[in-house]
XYZ file of C-alpha atoms in Angstrom:
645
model
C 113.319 138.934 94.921
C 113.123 135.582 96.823
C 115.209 132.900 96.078
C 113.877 128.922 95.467
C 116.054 127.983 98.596
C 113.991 130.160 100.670
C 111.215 127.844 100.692
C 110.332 125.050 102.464
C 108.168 122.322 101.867
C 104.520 121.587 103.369
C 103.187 117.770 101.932
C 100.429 115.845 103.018
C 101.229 113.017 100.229
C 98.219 114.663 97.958
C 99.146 118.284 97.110
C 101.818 120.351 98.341
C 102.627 123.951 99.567
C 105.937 126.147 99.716
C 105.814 128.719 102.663
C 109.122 131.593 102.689
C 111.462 132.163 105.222
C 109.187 135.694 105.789
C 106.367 133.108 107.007
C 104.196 133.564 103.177
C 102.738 130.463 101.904
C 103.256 131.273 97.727
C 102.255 128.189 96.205
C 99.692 125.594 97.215
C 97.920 123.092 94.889
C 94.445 121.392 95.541
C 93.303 118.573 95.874
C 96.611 116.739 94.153
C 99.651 117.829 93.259
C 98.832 118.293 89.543
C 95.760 120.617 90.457
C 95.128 124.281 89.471
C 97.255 126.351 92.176
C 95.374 128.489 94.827
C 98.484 130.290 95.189
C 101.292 131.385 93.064
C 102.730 134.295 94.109
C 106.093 132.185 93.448
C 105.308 132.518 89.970
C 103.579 136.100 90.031
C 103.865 138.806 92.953
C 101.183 140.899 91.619
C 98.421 138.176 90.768
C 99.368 134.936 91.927
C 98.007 135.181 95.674
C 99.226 133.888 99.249
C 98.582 133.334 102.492
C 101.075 135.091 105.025
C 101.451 134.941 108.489
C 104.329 137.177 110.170
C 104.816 139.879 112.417
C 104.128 143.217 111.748
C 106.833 145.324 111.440
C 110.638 144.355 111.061
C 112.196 140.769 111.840
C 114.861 138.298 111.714
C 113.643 135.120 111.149
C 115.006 131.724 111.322
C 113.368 128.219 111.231
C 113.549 124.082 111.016
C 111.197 121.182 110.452
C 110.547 119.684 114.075
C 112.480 116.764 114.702
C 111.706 113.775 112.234
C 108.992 115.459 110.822
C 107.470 117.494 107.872
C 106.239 120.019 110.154
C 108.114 123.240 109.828
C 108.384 125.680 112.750
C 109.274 129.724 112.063
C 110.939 131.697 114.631
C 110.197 135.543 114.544
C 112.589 137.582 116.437
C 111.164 141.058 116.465
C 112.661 144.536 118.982
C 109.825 143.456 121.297
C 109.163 140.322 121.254
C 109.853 136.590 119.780
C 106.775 134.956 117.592
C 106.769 131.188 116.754
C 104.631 130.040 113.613
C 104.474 126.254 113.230
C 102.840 125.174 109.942
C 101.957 121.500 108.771
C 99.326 120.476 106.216
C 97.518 118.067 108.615
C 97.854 113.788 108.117
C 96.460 110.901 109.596
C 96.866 107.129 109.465
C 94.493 106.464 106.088
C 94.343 102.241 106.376
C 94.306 100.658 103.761
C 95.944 97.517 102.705
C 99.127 98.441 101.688
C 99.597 100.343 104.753
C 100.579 103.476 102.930
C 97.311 105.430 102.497
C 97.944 108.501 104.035
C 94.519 110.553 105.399
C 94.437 114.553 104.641
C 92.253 116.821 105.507
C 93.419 119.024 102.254
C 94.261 121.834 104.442
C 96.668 124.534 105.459
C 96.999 124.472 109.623
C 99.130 127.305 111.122
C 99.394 128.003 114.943
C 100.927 131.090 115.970
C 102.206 131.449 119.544
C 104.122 134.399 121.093
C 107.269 133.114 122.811
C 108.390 136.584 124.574
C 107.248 139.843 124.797
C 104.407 140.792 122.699
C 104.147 140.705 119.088
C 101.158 142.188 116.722
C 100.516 139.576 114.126
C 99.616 140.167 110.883
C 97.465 137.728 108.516
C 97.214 138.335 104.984
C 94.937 135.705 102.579
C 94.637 136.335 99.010
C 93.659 133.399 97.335
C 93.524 133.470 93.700
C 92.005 129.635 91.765
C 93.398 128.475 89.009
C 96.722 129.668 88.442
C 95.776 134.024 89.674
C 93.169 133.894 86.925
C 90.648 135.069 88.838
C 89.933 136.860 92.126
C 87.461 134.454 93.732
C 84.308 135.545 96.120
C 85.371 136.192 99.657
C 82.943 136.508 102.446
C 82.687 136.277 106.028
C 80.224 133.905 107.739
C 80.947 135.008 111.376
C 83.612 136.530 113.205
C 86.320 133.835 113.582
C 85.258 132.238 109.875
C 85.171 132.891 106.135
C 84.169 131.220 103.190
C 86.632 131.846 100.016
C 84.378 130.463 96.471
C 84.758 130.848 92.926
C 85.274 128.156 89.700
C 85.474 124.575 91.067
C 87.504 125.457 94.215
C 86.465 126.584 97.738
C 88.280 127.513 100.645
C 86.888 127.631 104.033
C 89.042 129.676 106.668
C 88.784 129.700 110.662
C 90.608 131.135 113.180
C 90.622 131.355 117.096
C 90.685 135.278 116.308
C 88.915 138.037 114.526
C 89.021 138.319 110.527
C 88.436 140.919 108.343
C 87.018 141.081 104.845
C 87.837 143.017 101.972
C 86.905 142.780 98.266
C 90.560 141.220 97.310
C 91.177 139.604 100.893
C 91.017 138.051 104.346
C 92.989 140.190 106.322
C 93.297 140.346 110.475
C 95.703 141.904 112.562
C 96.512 140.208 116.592
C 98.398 141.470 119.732
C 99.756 138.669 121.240
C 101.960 138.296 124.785
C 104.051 135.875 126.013
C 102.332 132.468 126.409
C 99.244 133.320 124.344
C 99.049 131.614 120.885
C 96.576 131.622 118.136
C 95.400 129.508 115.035
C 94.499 129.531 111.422
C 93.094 126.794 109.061
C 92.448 126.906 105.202
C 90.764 123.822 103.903
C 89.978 122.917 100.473
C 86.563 121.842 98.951
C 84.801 121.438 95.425
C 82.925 124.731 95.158
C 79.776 122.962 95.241
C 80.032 121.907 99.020
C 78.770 124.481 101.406
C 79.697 124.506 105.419
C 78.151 126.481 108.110
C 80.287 128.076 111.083
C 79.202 125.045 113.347
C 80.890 122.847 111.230
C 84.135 124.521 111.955
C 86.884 122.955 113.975
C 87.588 124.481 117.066
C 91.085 124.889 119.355
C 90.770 121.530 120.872
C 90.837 120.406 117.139
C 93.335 122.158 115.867
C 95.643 121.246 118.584
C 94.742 117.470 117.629
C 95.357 117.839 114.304
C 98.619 118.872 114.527
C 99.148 116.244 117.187
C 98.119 113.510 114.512
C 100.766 115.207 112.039
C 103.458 115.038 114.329
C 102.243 111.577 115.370
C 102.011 110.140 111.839
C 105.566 111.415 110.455
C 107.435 110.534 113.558
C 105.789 106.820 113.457
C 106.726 106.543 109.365
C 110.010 107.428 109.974
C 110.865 105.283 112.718
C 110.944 102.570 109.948
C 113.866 104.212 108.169
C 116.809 101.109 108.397
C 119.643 103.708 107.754
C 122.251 103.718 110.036
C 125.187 105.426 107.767
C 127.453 108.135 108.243
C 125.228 110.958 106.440
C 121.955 110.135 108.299
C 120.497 113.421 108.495
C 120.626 114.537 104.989
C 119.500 110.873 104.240
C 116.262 110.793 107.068
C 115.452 114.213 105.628
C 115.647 112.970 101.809
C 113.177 110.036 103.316
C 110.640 112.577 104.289
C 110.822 114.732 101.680
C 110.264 111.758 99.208
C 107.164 110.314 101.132
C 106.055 114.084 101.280
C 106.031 113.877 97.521
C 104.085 110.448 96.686
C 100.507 110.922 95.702
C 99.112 108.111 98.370
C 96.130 107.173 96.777
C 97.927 105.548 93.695
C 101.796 105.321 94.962
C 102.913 107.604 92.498
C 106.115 109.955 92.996
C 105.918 113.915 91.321
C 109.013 114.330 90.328
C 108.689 117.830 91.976
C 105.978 120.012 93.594
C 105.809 122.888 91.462
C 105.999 123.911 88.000
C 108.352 126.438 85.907
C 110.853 127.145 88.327
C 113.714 128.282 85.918
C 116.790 126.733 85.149
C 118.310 129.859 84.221
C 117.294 133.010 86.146
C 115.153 134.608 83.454
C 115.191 131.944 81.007
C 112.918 129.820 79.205
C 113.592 126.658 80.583
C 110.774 126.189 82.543
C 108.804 123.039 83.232
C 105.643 121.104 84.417
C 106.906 118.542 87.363
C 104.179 117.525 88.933
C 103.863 114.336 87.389
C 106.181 110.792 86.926
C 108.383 109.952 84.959
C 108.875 106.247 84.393
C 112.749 106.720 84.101
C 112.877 107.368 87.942
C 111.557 103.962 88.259
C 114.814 102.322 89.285
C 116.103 105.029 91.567
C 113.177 105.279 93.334
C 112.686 101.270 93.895
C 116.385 101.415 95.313
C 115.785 104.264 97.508
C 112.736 102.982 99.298
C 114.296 99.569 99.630
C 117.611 100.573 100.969
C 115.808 102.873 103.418
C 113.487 99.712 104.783
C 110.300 100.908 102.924
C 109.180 97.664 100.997
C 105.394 98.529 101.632
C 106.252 101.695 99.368
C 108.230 100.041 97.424
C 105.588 97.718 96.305
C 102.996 100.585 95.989
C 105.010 101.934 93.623
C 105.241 99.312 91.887
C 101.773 98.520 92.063
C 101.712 101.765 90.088
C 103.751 101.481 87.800
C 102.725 97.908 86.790
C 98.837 99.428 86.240
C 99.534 102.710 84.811
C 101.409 101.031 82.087
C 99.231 98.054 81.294
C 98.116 97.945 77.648
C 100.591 96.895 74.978
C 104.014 97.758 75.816
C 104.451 99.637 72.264
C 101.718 102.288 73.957
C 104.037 102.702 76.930
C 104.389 106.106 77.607
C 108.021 108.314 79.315
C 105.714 109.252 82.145
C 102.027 109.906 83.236
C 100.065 111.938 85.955
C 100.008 110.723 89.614
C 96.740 109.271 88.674
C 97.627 107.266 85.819
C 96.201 109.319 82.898
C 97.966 109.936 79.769
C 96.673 113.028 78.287
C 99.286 115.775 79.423
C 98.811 118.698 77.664
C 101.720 121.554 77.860
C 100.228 125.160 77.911
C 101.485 128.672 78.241
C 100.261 130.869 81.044
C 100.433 134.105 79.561
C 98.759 136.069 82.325
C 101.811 134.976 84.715
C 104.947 137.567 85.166
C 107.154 133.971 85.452
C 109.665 133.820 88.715
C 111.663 136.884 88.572
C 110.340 136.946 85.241
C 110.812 133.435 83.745
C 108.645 133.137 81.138
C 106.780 131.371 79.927
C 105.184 129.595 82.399
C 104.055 126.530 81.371
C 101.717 123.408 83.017
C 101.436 120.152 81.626
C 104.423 119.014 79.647
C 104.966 117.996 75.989
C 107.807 116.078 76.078
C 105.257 113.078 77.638
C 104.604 111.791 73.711
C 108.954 111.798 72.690
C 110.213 108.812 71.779
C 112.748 107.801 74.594
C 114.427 104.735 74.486
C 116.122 104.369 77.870
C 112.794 103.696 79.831
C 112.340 100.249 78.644
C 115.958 99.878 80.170
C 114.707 101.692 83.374
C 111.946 99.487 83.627
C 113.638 96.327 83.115
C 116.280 97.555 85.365
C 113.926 98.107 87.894
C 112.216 94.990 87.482
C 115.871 93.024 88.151
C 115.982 95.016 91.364
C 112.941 94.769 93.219
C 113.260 90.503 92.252
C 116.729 90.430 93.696
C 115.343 92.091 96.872
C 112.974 89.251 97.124
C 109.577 90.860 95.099
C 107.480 88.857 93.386
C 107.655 88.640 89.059
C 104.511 87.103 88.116
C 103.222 85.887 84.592
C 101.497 88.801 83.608
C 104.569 91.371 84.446
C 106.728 88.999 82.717
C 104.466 88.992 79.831
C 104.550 92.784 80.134
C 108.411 93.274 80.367
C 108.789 90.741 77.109
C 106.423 93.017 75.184
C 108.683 95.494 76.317
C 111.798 93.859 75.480
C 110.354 93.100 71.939
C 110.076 97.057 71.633
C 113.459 97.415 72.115
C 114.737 94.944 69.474
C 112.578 96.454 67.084
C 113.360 100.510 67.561
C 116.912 100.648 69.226
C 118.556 101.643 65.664
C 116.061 104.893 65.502
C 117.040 108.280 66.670
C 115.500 109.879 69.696
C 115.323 112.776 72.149
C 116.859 110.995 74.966
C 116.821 111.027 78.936
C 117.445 115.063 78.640
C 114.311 115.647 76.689
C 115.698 117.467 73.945
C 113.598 119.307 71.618
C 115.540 118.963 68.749
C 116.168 116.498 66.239
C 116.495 113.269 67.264
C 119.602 111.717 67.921
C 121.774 108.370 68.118
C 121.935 108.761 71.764
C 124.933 106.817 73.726
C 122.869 106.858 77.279
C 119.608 105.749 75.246
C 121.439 102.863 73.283
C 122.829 101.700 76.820
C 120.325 101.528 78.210
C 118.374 99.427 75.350
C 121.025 97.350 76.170
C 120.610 96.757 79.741
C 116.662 96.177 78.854
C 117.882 93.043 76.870
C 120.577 91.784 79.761
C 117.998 92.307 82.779
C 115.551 90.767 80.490
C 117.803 87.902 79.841
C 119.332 87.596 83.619
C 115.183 87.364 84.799
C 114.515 85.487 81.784
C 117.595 82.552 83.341
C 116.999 82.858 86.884
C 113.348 82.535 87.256
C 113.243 79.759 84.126
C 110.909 82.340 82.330
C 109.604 81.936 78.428
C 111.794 83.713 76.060
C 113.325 83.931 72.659
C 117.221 83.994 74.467
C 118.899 83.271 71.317
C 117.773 86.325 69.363
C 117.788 88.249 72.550
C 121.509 88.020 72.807
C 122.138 88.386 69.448
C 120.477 91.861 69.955
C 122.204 92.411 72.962
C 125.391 91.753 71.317
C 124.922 93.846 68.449
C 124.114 96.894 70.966
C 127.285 96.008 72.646
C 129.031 96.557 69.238
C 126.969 99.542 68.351
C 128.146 101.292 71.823
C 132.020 100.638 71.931
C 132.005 101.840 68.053
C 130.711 105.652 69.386
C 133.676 105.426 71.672
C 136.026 105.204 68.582
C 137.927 108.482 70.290
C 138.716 106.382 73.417
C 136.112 107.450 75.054
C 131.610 108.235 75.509
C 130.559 111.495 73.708
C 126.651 112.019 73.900
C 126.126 110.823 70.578
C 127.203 108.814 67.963
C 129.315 111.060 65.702
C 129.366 113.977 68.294
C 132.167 115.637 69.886
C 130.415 116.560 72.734
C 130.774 115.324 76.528
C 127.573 114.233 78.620
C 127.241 113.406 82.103
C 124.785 110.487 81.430
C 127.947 108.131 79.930
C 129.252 108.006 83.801
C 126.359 105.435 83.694
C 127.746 103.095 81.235
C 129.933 101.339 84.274
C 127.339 101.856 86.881
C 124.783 99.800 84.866
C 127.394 97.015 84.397
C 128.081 97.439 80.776
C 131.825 97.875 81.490
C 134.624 97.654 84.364
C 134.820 101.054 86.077
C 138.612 100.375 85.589
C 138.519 99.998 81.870
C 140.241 102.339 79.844
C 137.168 103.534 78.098
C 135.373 104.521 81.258
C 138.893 105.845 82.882
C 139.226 108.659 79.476
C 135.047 109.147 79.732
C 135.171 110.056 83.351
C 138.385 112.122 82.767
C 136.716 113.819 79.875
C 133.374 114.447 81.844
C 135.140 116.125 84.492
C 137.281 118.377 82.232
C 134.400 119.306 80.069
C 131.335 119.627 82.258
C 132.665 120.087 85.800
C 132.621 123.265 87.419
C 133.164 124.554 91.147
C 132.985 120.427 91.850
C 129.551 120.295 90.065
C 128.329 118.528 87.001
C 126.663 120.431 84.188
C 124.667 117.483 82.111
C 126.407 118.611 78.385
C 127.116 121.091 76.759
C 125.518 121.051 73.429
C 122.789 122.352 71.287
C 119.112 121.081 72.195
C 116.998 123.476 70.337
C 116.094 125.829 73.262
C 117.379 128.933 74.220
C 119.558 130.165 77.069
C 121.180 127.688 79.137
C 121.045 125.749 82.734
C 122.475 125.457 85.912
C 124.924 122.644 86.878
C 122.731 119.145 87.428
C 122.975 117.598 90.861
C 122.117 114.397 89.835
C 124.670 113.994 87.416
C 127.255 114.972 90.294
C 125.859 112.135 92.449
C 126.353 109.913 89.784
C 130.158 110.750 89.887
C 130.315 110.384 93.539
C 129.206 106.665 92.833
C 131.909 106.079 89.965
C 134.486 107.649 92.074
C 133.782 105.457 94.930
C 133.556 102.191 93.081
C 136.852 103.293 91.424
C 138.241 103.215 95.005
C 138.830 107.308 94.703
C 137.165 107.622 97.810
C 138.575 110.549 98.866
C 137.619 112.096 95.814
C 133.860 110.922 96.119
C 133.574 112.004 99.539
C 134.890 115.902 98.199
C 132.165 115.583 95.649
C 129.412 114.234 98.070
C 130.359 117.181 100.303
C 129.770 119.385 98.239
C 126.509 118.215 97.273
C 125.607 118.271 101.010
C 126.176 121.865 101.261
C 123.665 122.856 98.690
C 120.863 121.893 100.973
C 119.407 124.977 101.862
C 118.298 125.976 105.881
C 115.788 123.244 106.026
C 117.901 120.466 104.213
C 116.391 120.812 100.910
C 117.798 119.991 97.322
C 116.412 121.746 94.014
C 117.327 120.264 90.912
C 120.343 122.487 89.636
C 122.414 125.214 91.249
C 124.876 127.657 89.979
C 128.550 126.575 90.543
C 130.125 129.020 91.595
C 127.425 130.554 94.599
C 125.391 127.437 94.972
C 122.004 129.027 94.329
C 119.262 127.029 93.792
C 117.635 126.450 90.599
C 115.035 124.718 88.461
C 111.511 123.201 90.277
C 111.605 122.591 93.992
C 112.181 120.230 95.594
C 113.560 117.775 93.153
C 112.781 114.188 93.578
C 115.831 113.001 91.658
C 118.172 114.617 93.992
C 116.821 113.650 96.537
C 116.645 109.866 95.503
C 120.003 110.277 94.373
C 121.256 111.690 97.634
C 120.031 108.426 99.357
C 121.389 106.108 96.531
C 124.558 107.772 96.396
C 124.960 107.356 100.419
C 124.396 103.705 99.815
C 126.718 103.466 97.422
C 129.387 104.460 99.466
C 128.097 102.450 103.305
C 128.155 99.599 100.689
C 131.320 99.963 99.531
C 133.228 101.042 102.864
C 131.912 97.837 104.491
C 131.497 95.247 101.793
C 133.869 92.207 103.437
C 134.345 91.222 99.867
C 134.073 93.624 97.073
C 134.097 93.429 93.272
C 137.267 94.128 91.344
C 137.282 97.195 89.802
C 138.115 95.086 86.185
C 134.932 93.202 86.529
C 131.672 94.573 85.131
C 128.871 94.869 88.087
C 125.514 96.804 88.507
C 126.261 99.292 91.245
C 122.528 99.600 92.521
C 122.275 95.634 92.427
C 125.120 95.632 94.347
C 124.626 97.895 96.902
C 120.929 96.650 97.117
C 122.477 93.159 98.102
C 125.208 94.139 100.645
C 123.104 96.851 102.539
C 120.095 94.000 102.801
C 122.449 91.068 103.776
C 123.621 93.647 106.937
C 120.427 94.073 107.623
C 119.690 90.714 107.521
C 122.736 90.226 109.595
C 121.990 92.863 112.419
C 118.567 90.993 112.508
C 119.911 87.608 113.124
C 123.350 88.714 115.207
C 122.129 92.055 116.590
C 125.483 91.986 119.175
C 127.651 91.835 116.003
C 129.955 95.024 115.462
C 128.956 97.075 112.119
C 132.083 97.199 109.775
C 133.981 100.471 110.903
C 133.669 103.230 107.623
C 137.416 102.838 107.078
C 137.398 98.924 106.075
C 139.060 98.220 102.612
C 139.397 94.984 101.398
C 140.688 93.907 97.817
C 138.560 90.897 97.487
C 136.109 90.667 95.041
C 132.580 90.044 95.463
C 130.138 88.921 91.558
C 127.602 90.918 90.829
């Protein structure tokens, strides 16, 4: 059986595609992320369909994404001969005026070039629309081109080579030598378009399109400002991150693909391809910290449309395109990965009452001002209404950041972060001179302060109010400023996260009932969050261990998914995750901050640790912009000096 680190990722910032190390596409969505699949064979061997491209015969194979790119290249050694397959979905500049529309030509483009030797190819297409419900009409329409139809999708397939047709697939089988290379395109249209085989691109083409790829990633990355110790892993979390926006709207899937399990076999299995409002904050700090404001503000731009109405019909997150209407279903006909099941698209957690993301919002909000963004009467009026939400439902239950379908619960990460919706509010509200009710926005904030430190009446954060139970979400409650990382409540919670939840150096989110069945894989996120409380604690060589770890889950091609199993590492849950990702980045900043902050806050003051990282890493760059012959702060600066939040 395959594994989910065996896949890499193929984006073209509109859909998405995950190709094997044995050079087989297995999932591809068109047009958009959140569209019917073409192929699934990651969710179903027997009907989901593919698209492979290897040799024939035995091989080793071994591969990498060429340099500052998403363009992934597979090297086939064979007993006679080496094969090279180099596989992009193809970009170019899109205008716009934002600067971040992204042009796609909603394709597949593979070129296939023998290196040494020779080398018999085989191609193998077996599309199957909408999820391997069907097999769709396939038919060629000359020798080098074929025209794939059925439903609302079409696929139109040329090569430099000879197909075949038969009833179930595209098949063709090439002899290459040394030096002599061939190519394949799929491209996507509405069923309803039809294309002759003089409207097919040609070699000259081909070989410009994947110019333009390698052109357009290498040019977008050359804006990334980091400079820090991990910049690999971090220029590789860039990439995968603009890979995932949806470019038309500025939206970010939280992940490509949908009901990869958290628990080999389980149940846990999930729609991802939409987003979620609570990665608001982390994903404003990530492009900013990287140098991408123009993304930065598309997102934004996003999120401050998507959400417009009255904040009371806010929702925890919406499709790429804004709507709201997310309706979870079961795929029955679908075997599940390694037998998963079900398999589900759409997601019905999108109508739970959540309290945190008026927090995240607000929090993001307080953010993207402090690195100079405009706040302008109608967001203001917005994040108010928002605001006025909180005051009115914080003291109701709910099913919290995790999503729980159970009953609803007095959650300690929710409350929190009701409470940092009312201090961002009230910091905005102060700096900016802004309309608001500050009096009785206080008192609420007060009263949540109360609220929290009574759940910590055993000296330290459970999950709950009233629970027992540990939860890696409370290593938030000094990270979003609500308390010193050095006071003794936060000391015991870390201390009893750790003992609890950690395993093999990893973070399991909690371990509690949630009214599923089966169980998960340890969270990545949740570890970077302790490599950031660590390292504001000044246990820096105990957030480096952790970070290090984290690091070495990346799989060949520098990937994260969202969990992995302790003790081996393997990679679990939809891929690749977002949230890591964003996280990775964040976390690195975290620490570049902290290493080379000339004056740094004392760990018994209360600070934001994104604002404050946010601040330092943009004053440097400020500073290398102004005084570009100025030294950078070695890593291994410490100073005791305190810097405000």
């Amino acid at each position: 059986m395959r594994r989910i680190a065996d896949y890499a990722l193929l984006g073209d910032c509109h859909s998405a595609a995950l190709v094997g190390k044995d050079g087989s596409i297995d999932w591809a969505c068109f047009p958009r992320f959140d569209s019917p699949a073409v192929f699934c064979r990651i969710l179903d061997v027997r009907r989901g369909g593919s698209f492979g491209v290897a040799p024939e015969g035995s091989f080793r194979s071994t591969r990498s994404y060429l340099e500052d790119t998403n363009v992934l290249v597979t090297t086939f050694n064979t007993p006679r001969g080496v094969l090279e397959v180099v596989d992009c979905m193809p970009v170019f500049p899109g205008g716009g005026a934002r600067g971040t529309h992204v042009g796609t030509r909603h394709a597949l483009l593979r070129r296939v070039r023998c290196l040494a030797g020779e080398v018999t190819v085989r191609v193998v297409l077996t599309p199957r629309f909408e999820y391997g419900a069907f097999v769709p009409r396939m038919r060629l329409t000359s020798r080098h081109t074929a025209e794939v139809v059925g439903g609302a999708d079409a696929l139109w397939v040329t090569t430099t080579h000879p197909l075949v047709a038969r009833e179930d697939a595209l098949r063709a089988r090439w002899k290459l030598r040394a030096g002599e290379e061939a190519w394949v395109e799929v491209a996507w249209t509405p069923s309803f378009v039809e294309r002759s085989p003089s409207d097919a691109p040609d070699r000259a083409a081909f070989r410009q399109r994947l110019e333009d790829t390698l052109t357009f990633w290498r040019t977008w990355i050359a804006r990334c400002s980091n400079t820090g110790e991990h910049v690999r892993a971090v220029r590789r979390s860039a990439l995968t991150l603009k890979a995932l926006t949806y470019a038309p709207t500025g939206a970010l899937v939280a992940a490509p693909t949908t009901s990869l399990p958290e628990e080999l076999g389980g149940v846990r299995n999930w729609d991802y391809r939409f987003t979620w409002l609570r990665d608001a904050s982390l994903t404003l700090i990530s492009l900013l910290v990287l140098g991408y404001r123009d993304e930065a503000d598309a997102f934004r731009h996003w999120l401050r449309r998507t959400s417009a109405g009255r904040a009371a019909d806010v929702q925890i997150m919406y499709g790429i395109q804004g709507h709201r209407l997310l309706p979870e279903v079961e795929l029955a006909h679908l075997e599940g990965f390694g037998g998963a099941r079900p398999v589900r698209v759409g997601n019905g957690a999108v109508k739970q009452l959540q309290h945190d993301v008026s927090g995240e919002l607000l929090e993001a909000a307080w953010l993207y001002v402090r690195a100079g963004g405009p706040l302008s009467k109608t967001n203001w009026a917005f994040l108010s209404g928002l605001v006025e939400e909180v005051c009115l439902r914080w003291r109701l239950p709910d099913q919290g950041l995790w999503e729980i379908r159970d009953a609803p619960r007095h959650f300690v990460h929710s409350k929190l972060l009701c409470w940092v919706a009312l201090d961002r509010a009230l910091r905005l509200a102060r700096a900016r001179r802004l309309p608001a009710p500050l009096s009785r926005w206080a008192r609420e904030r007060a009263a949540l302060r109360r609220y929290l430190l009574e759940c910590a009446e055993d000296g330290w954060f459970p999950q709950a109010r009233g629970s027992g139970s540990a939860d890696a979400s409370t290593l938030l409650v000094p990270a979003l400023g609500f308390l010193p990382v050095a006071h003794p409540l936060v000391r015991r919670t870390v201390q009893v996260v750790r003992e609890r939840l950690e395993s093999h150096g990893l973070l399991y989110r909690y371990h509690a009932p949630d009214g599923l069945a089966g169980g998960e894989g340890t969270f990545l996120l949740c570890s970077f969050w302790l490599v950031d409380v660590l390292a504001h604690a000044g246990r820096w060589d105990e957030a480096e261990a952790v970070l290090a770890r984290l690091l070495g889950l990346a799989n060949d091609v520098g990937l994260y998914a969202e969990e992995a199993v302790p003790g081996t590492g393997e990679a679990l849950g939809n891929f690749p995750q977002a949230f890591t990702h964003m996280a990775l980045v964040s976390s690195c900043a975290q620490l570049s901050a902290v290493y080379a902050a000339e004056r740094r806050p004392r760990p018994e003051r209360a600070y934001d640790f994104a604002s404050f990282a946010l601040e330092k890493l943009l004053t440097r760059r400020r500073d290398r912009v102004e005084r570009p012959d100025d030294s950078i702060v070695p890593r291994g600066f410490r100073s005791d000096a305190a810097s405000p939040d």
